[in-house]
Coordinates of C-alpha atoms and ligand atoms in Angstrom, one line a residue:
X1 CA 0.0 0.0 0.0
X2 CA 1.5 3.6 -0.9
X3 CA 1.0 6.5 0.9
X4 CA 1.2 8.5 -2.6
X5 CA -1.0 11.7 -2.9
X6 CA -2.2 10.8 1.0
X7 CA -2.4 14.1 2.7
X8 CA -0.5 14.1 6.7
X9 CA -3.3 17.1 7.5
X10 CA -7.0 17.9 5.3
X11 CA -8.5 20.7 6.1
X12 CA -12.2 21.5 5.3
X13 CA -14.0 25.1 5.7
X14 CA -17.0 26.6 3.3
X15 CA -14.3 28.3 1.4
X16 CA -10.8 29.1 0.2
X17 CA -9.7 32.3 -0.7
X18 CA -6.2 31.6 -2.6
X19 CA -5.1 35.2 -3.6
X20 CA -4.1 33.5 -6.9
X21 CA -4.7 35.7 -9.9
X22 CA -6.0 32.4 -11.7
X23 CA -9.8 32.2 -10.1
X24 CA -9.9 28.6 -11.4
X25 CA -8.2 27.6 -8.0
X26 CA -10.9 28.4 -5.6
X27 CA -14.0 27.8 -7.8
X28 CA -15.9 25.9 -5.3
X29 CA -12.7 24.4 -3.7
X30 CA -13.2 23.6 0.4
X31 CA -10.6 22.9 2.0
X32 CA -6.6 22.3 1.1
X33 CA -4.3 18.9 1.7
X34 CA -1.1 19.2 3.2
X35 CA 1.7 16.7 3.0
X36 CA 5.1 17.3 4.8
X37 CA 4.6 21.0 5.0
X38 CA 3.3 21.8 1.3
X39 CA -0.2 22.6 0.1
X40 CA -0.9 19.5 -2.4
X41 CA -3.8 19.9 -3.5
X42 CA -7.2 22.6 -3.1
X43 CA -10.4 21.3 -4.1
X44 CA -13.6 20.1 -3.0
X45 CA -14.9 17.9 -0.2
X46 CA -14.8 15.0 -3.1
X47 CA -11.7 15.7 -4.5
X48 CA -10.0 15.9 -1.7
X49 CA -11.4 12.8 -0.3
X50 CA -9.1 10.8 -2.1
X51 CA -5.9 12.4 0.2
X52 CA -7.4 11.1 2.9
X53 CA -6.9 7.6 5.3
X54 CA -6.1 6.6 8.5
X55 CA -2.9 8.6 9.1
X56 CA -4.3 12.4 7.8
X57 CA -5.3 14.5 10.6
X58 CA -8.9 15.9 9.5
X59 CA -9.7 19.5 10.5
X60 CA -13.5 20.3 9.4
X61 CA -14.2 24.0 10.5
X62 CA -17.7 24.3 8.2
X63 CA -18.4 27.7 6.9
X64 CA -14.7 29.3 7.9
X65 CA -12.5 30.4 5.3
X66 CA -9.2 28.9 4.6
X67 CA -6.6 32.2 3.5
X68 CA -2.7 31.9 3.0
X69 CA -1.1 33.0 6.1
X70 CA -0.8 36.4 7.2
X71 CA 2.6 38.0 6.6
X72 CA 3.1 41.4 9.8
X73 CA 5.6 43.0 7.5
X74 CA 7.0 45.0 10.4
X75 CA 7.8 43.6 14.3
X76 CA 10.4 44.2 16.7
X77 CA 9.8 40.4 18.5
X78 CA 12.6 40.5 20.5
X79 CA 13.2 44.3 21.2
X80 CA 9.5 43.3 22.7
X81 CA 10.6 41.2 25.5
X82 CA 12.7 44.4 26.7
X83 CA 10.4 47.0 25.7
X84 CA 6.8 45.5 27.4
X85 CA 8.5 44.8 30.4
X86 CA 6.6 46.0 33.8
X87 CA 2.8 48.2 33.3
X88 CA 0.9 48.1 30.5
X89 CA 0.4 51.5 29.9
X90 CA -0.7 51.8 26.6
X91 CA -4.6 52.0 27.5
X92 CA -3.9 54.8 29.9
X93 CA -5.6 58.3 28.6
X94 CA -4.6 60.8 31.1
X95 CA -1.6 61.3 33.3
X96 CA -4.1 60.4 36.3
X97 CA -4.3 57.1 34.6
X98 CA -0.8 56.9 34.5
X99 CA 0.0 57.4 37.8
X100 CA -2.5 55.1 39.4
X101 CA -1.3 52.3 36.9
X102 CA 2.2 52.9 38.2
X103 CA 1.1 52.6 41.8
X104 CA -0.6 49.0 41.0
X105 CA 2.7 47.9 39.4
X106 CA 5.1 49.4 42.4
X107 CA 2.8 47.6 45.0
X108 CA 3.9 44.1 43.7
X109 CA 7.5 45.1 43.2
X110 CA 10.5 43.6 45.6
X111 CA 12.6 46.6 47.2
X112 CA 15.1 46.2 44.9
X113 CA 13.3 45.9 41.7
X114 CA 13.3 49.0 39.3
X115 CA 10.0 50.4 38.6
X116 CA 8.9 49.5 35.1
X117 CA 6.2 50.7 32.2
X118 CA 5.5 50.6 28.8
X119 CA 3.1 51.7 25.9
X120 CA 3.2 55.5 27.3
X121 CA 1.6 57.6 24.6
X122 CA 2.3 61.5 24.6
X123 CA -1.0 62.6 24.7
X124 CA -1.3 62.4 28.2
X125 CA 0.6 65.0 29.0
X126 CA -1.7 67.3 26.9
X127 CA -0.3 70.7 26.6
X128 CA 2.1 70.3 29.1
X129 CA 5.4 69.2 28.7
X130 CA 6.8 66.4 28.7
X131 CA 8.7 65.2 32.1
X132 CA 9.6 62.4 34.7
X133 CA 7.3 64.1 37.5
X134 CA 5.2 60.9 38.0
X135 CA 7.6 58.7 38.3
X136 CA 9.5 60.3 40.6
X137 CA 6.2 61.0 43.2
X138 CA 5.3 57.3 42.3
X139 CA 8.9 55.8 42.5
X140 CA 10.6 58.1 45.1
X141 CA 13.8 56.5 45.9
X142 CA 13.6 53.6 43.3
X143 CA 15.0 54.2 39.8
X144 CA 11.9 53.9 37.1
X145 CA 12.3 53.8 33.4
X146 CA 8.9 53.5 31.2
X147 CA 9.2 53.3 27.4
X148 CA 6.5 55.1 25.1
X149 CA 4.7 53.4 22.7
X150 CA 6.5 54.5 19.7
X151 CA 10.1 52.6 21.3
X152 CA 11.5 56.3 20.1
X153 CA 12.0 57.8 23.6
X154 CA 11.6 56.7 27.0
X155 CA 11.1 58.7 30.9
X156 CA 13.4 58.1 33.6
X157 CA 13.0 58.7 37.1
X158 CA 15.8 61.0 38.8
X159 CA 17.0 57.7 40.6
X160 CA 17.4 56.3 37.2
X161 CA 19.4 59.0 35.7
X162 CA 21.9 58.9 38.4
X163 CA 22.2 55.1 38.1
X164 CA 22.9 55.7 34.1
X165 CA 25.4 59.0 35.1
X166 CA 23.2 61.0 32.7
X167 CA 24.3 64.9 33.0
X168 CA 21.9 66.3 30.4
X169 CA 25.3 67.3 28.4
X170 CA 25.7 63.8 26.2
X171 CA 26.1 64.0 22.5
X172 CA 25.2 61.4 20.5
X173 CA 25.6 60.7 16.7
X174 CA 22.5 59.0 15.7
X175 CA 19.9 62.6 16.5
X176 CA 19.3 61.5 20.1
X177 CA 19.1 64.0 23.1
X178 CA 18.3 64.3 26.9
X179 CA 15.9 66.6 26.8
X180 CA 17.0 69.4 29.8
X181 CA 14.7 72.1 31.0
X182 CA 15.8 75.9 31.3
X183 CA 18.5 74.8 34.1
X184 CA 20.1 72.2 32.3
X185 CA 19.0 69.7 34.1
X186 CA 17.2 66.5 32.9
X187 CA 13.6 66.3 32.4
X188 CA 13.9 62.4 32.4
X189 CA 12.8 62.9 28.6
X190 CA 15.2 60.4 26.9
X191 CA 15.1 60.8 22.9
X192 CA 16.0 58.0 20.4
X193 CA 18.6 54.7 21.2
X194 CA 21.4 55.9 22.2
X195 CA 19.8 58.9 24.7
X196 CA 17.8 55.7 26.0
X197 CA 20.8 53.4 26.3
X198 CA 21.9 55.7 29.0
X199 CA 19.6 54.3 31.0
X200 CA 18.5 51.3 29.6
X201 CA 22.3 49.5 30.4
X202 CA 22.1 49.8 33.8
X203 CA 18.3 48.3 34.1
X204 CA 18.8 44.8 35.6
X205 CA 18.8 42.2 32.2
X206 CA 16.5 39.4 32.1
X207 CA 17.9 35.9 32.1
X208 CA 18.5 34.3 29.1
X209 CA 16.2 31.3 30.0
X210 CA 13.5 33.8 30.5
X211 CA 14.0 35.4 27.4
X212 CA 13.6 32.4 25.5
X213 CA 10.5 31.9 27.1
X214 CA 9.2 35.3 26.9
X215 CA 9.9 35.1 23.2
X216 CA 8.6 32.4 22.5
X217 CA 5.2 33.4 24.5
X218 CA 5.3 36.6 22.0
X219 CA 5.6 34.3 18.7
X220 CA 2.7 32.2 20.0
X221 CA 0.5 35.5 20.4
X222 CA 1.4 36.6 16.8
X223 CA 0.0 32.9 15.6
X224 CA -2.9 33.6 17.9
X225 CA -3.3 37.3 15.9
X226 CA -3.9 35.4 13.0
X227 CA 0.3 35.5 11.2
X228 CA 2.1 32.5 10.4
X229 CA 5.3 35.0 9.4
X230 CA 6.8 38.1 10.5
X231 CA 9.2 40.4 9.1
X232 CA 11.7 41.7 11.9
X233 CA 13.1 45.3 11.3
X234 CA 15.9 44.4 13.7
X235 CA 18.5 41.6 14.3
X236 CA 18.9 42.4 18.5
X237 CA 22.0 41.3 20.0
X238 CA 21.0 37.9 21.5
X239 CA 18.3 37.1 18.9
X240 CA 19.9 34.2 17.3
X241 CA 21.0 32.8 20.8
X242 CA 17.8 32.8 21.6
X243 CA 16.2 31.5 18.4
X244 CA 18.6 28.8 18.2
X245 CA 17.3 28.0 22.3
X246 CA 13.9 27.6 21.0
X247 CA 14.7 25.7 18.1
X248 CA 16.8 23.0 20.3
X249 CA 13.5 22.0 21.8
X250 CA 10.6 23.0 19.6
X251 CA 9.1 25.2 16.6
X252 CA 9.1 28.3 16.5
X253 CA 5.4 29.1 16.3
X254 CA 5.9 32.0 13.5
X255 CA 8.7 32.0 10.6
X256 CA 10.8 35.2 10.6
X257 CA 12.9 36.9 8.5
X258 CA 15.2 39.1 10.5
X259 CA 16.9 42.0 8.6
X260 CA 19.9 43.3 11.0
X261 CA 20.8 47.5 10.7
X262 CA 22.8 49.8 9.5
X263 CA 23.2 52.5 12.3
X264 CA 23.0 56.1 11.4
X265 CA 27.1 57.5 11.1
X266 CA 28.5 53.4 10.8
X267 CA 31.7 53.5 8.4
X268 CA 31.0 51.6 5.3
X269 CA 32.5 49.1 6.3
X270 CA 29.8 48.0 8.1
X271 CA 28.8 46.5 5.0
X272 CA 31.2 43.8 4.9
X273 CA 29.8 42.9 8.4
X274 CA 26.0 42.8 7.1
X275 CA 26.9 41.5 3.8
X276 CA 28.0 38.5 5.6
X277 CA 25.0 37.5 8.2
X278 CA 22.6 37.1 5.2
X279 CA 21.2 33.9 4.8
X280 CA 22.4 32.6 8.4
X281 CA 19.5 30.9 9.5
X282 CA 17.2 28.1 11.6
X283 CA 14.6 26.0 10.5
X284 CA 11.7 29.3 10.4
X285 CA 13.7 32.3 10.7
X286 CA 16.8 33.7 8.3
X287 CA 19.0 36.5 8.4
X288 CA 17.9 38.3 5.3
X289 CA 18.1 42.3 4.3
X290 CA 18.9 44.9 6.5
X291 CA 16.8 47.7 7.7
X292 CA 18.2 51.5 8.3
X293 CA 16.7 54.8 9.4
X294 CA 16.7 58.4 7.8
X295 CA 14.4 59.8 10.7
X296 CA 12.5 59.1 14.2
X297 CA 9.2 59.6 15.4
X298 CA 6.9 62.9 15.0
X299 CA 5.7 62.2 18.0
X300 CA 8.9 62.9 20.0
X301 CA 10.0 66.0 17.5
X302 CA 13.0 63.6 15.8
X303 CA 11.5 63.4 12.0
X304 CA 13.1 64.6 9.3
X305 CA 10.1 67.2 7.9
X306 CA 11.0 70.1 5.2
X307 CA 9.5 72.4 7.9
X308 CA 9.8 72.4 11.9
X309 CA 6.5 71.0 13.7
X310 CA 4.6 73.6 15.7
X311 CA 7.7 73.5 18.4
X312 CA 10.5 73.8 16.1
X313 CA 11.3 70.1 16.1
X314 CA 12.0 67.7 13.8
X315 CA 14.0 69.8 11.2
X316 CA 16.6 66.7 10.8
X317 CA 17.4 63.4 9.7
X318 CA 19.4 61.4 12.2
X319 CA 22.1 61.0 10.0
X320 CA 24.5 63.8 11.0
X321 CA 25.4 63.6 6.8
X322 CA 22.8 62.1 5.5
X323 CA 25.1 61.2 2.1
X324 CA 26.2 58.5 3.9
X325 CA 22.7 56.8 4.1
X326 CA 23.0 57.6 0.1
X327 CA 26.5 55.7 0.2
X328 CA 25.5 52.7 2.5
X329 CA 22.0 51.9 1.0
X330 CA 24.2 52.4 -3.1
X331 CA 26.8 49.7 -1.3
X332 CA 24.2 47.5 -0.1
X333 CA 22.1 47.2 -3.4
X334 CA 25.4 46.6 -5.7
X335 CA 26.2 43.7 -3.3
X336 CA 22.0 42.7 -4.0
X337 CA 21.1 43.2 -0.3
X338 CA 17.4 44.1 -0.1
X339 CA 17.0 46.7 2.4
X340 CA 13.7 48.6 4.5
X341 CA 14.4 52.2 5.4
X342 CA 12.3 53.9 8.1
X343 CA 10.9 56.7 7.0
X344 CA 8.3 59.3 8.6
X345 CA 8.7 63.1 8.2
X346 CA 7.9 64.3 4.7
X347 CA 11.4 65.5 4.1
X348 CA 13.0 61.8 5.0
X349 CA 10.4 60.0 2.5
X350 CA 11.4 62.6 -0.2
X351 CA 14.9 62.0 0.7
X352 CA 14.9 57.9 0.7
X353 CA 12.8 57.7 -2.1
X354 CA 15.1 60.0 -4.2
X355 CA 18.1 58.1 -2.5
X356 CA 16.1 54.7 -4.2
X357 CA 15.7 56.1 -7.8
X358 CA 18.9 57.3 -8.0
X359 CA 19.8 53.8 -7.4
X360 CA 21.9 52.7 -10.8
X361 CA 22.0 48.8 -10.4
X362 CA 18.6 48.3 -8.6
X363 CA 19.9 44.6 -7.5
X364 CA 17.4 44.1 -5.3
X365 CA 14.4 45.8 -3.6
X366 CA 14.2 48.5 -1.4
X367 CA 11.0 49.3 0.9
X368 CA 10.2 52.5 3.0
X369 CA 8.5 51.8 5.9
X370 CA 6.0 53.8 7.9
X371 CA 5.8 56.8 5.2
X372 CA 3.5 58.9 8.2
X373 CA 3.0 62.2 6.0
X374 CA 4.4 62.8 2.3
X375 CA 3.8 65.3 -0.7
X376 CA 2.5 65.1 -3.8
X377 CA 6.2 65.2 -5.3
X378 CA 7.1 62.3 -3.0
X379 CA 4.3 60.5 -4.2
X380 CA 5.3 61.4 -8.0
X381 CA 8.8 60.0 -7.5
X382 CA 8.0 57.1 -5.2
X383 CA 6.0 55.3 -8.8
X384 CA 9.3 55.7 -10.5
X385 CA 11.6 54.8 -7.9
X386 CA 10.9 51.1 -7.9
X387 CA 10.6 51.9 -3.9
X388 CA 8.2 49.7 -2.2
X389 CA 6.2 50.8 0.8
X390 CA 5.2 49.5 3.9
X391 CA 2.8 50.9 6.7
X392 CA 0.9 50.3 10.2
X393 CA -2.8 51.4 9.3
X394 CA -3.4 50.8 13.0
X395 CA -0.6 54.1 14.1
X396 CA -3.5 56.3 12.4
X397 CA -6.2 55.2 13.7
X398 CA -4.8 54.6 17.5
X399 CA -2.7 57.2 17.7
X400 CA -4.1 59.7 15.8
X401 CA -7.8 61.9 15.7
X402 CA -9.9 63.1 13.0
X403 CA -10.5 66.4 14.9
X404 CA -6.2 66.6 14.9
X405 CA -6.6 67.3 19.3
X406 CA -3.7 64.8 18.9
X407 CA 0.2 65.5 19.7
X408 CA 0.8 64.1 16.1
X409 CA -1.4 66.1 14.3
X410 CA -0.7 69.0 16.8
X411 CA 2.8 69.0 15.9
X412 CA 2.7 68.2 12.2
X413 CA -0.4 71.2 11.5
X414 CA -3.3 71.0 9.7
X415 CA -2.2 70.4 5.9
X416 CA 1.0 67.7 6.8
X417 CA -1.3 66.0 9.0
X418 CA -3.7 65.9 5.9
X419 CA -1.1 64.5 4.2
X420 CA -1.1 61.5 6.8
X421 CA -0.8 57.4 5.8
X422 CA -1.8 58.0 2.6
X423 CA -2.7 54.0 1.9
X424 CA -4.9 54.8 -0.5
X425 CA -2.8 56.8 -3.2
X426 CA -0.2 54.9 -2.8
X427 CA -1.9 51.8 -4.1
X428 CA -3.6 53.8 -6.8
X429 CA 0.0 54.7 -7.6
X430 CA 0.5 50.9 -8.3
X431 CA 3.3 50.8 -5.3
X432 CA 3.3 47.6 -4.0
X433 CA 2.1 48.0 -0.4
X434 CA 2.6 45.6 2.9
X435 CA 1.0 45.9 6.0
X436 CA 2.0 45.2 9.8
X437 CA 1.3 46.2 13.3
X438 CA 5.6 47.6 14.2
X439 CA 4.7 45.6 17.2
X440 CA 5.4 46.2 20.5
X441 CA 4.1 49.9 18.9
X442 CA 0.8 48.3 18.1
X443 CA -1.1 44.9 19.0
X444 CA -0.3 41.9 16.8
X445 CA -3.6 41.8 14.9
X446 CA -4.6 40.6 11.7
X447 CA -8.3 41.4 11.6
X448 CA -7.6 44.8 13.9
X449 CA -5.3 45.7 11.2
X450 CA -7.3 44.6 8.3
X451 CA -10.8 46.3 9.9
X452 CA -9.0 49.6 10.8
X453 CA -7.1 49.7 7.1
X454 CA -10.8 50.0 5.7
X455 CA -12.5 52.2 8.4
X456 CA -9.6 54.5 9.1
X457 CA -10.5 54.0 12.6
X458 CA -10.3 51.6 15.6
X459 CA -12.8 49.1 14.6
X460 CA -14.3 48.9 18.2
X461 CA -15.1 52.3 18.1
X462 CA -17.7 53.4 16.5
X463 CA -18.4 56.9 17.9
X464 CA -14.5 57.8 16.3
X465 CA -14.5 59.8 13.4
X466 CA -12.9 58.4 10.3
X467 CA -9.2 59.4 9.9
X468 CA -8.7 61.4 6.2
X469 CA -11.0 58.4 5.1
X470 CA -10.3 58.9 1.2
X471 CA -7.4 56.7 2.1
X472 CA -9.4 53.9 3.2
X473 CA -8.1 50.7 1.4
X474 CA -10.6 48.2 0.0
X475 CA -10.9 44.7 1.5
X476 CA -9.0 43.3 -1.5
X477 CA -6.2 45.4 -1.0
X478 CA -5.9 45.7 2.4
X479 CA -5.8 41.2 2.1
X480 CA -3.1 41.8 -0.4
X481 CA -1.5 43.7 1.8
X482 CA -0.9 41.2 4.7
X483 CA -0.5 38.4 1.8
X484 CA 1.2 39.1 -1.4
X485 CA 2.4 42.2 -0.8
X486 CA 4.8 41.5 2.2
X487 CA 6.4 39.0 -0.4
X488 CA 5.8 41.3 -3.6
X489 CA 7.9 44.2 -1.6
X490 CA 10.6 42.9 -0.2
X491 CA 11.3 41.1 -4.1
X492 CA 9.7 37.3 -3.3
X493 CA 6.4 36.0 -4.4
X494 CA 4.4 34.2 -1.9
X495 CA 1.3 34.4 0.2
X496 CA -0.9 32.6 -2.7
X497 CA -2.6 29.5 -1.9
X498 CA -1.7 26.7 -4.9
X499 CA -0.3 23.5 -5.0
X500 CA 3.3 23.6 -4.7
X501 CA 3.1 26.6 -2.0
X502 CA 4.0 26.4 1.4
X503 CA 1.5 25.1 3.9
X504 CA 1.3 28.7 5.7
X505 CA -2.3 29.3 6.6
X506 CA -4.8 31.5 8.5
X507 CA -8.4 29.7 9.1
X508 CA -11.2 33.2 9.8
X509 CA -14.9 32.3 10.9
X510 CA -15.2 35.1 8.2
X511 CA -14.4 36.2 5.2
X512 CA -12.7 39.6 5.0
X513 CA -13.2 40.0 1.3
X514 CA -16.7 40.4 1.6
X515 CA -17.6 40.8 5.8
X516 CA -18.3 44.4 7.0
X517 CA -15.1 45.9 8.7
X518 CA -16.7 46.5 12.1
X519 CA -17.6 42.8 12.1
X520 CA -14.3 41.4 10.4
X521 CA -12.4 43.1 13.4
X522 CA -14.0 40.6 15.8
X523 CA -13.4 37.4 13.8
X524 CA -11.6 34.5 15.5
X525 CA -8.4 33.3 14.3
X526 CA -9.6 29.0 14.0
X527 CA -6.5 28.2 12.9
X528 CA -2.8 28.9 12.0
X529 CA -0.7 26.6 10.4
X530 CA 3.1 27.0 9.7
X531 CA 4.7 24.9 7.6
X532 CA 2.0 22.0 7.8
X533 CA 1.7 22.2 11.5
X534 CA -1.0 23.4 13.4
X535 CA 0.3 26.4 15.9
X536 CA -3.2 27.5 17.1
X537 CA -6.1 25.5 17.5
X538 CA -8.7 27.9 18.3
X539 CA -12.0 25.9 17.4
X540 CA -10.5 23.0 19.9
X541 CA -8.6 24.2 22.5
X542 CA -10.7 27.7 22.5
X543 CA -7.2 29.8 22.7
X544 CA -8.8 32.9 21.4
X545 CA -12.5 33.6 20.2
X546 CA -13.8 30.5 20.2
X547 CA -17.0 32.0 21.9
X548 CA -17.0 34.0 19.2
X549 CA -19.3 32.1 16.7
X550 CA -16.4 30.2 15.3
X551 CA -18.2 26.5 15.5
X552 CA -21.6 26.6 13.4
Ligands
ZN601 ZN1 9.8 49.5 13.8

């Protein structure tokens, strides 16, 4: 007896939704067969019967739909474990909130354990500026550190400063600065890496142990989201350590591709260096591209914009020259290493995607991520660049207001904040276009992402007014967008369902080609499946949503 064309794992929903440009695919197919980590075959309950005996593993999920897995095109997994350590501040509204979350985390804390927060967003300090006030009343003698949402700046408590030696005189050569009040002394305001680094090596590390398990607890709530892959903007110091950890005793439950940087005011060199990690890799993750920065945040006044923001801020890139981004990103393409820039303030898009179509070899493909507020001439050189684009439709709609009350829009005025996440025309453009979450910055959620792409705001709220909602994307593009595209844009193909592909698939209780947004934002993740295996088993072991209408 042969096991030939016998599938290791069936399963059956109401419908597949392949992404294949050939419709013939899915025409009444229900379900797909897997054999040793490869789609086989799509088709109907009949067909597929055939793949079937005692040895497949039968999933039947009636009336779900089957998708190819969801690709977060921008997270920061490890970076995480550091950066969502201690209270979850990221639901707190008002500084009030702040302090009281503060106090339920310092009640549970050991005397000598540092206070701890995360998730801060500015606009709790309204009008006022921005300082370390709270912690210190909260913290007193014990050093605090929180991190805001953005992982562009953090607060530190005076007790933390000391502990770090920061003076409020530092320089730095990647656009950071310790923000000092009309004394000189501190505020506790720590702006971009190296300003936070000050502080952040003297916090107490993790162990390593802990780490692994932390990171692998984070990989497991990205499969829960609804991703079976991830694109990494960072390569963090112990990340393959801990990868390699994981892997010497399990799967990981996402794949990753890790792209390590090129810091702002590195010697060329650094090439040589980068040049050589590509391609070092696990079973699911690999060392691939490498991701620079022409600018911060708008939200902490360090993007690069062609005018100051309403305080005078973010008038530069973070490249001291920012040639040398020109020289490092020329370097990296005529050695054919993809690369993803961050880039926010209109003046940094104009100047990466100029830096890109200048480009004389184009070996390989180079994305912009984030792309917060660009012009019209932006736009007009980003379709002949060959630039590709990536973006966090969630960062408008969470961290931003259709009335402009907040600090982004404050800071950026009127017509640049009209100029915000322009989704829409840059599709219409024809620019291929991924999507993600930039988690920690925003939750790891398909559907969120998906809903909130179409609404242009949060999907659970519907009082909110829509965001500048002519850039809306349609369902279609918006699915592209966590399927194809994260393929299409960094220069693979993927995220189509056929036989021959990957077995890399997301099981919905609905489909978001055709469910109304509000809804689509609640469906349950049934099912992810990386490589052939099943991560998440919603519809069983009732993870996540499984009250949700899931089982019909
Ligand atoms: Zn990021």
């Amino acid at each position: 007896m042969t096991r030939d064309g016998i599938a290791d794992l069936v399963v059956f929903a109401g419908t597949v939704v392949t992404m294949d440009s050939d419709p013939a695919t899915s025409d009444g197919a229900e379900g797909v067969a897997i054999v040793a980590g490869e789609v086989v075959a799509i088709g109907n309950r009949t067909a597929l019967q055939a793949r079937i005996d005692e040895t497949t593993r039968v999933v039947d999920l009636p009336g779900a739909v089957i998708l190819p897995g969801f690709v977060d095109s921008h997270i920061h997994p490890v970076f995480g474990i550091e950066l969502t350590r201690g209270a979850d501040l990221s639901r707190c509204r008002t500084l009030a909130d702040v302090e009281s979350a503060l106090r339920a985390e310092v009640a549970g804390l050991s005397p000598e354990d540092w206070l701890l927060g995360w998730g801060l967003d500015p606009n709790v300090f309204g009008e006022e500026a921005v300082s370390h006030a709270v912690l210190n009343s909260v913290a007193g003698e014990r050093p605090a550190r929180i991190r805001f949402f953005d992982a562009h700046a953090a607060l530190a408590s005076d007790a933390a400063l000391a502990l770090g030696g920061v003076t409020g005189r530092e320089e730095f050569t990647d656009g950071s600065r310790v923000v000092t009040d009309e004394q000189g002394r501190p505020t506790g305001y720590l702006l971009e890496l190296q300003a936070i680094d000050l502080v952040e090596r003297v916090l107490p590390p993790l162990s390593f142990e802990h780490r692994v398990d932390a990171l692998y607890e984070v990989l497991l709530n990205m499969a829960r989201g609804g991703f079976t892959s991830g694109q990494v903007q960072d390569l963090a110091p112990d990340a393959i350590p801990l990868l390699t950890a994981i892997e010497e005793t399990r799967d990981l439950p996402i794949r990753l591709r890790m792209s390590p940087w090129y810091v702002p005011g590195t010697p060329i060199e650094e090439v040589v260096r980068l040049a050589a990690l590509q391609g070092a890799h696990g079973r699911h993750w690999v060392v691939e591209g490498v991701k620079l920065m022409i600018d911060g945040t708008i939200d902490n006044g360090t993007a690069w914009l062609h005018e100051p923001d309403c305080l005078g801020e973010s008038t530069t890139s973070l490249w001291l020259d920012p040639d040398q981004y020109r020289n490092a990103l020329t370097e990296l393409d005529r050695r054919g290493i993809p690369t993803t820039t961050h880039a926010i303030g209109d003046a940094g898009i104009d100047f990466v995607v100029r830096a890109i179509d200048g480009l004389t070899e184009h070996a390989a493909t180079h994305r912009i991520e984030h792309i917060e507020t660009m012009t019209d001439a932006a736009l007009a050189v980003f379709m002949s660049s060959k630039a590709t684009a990536s973006m966090q439709p969630t960062h408008c709609t969470l961290f931003t207001r259709a009335d402009e009350s907040d600090n982004w829009s404050r800071r950026l005025g009127h017509a640049r904040a009209g100029r915000g996440f322009r989704t829409r025309d840059l599709v219409s453009a024809g620019i291929p276009l991924a999507l993600g979450s930039d988690w920690p910055v925003a939750p790891s959620d398909a559907v969120g992402i998906l809903a909130d792409a179409q609404l242009r705001r949060p999907h659970d709220d519907p009082t909110a007014q829509p965001i500048g909602p002519d850039q809306a994307l349609d369902a279609m593009d918006a699915l592209r967008g966590l399927t194809v595209e994260p393929y299409r844009t960094i220069g693979r193909t993927g995220g189509v369902l056929r036989a021959g592909a990957v077995a890399d698939i997301t099981v919905l209780d609905r489909d978001p080609r055709t469910a109304d947004p509000e809804s689509l934002g609640e469906a349950a993740v049934l099912l992810t499946i990386v490589d052939g295996r099943v991560v998440v088993d919603a519809g069983v072991s009732g993870v996540r949503g499984s009250s949700r209408g899931g089982r019909r």
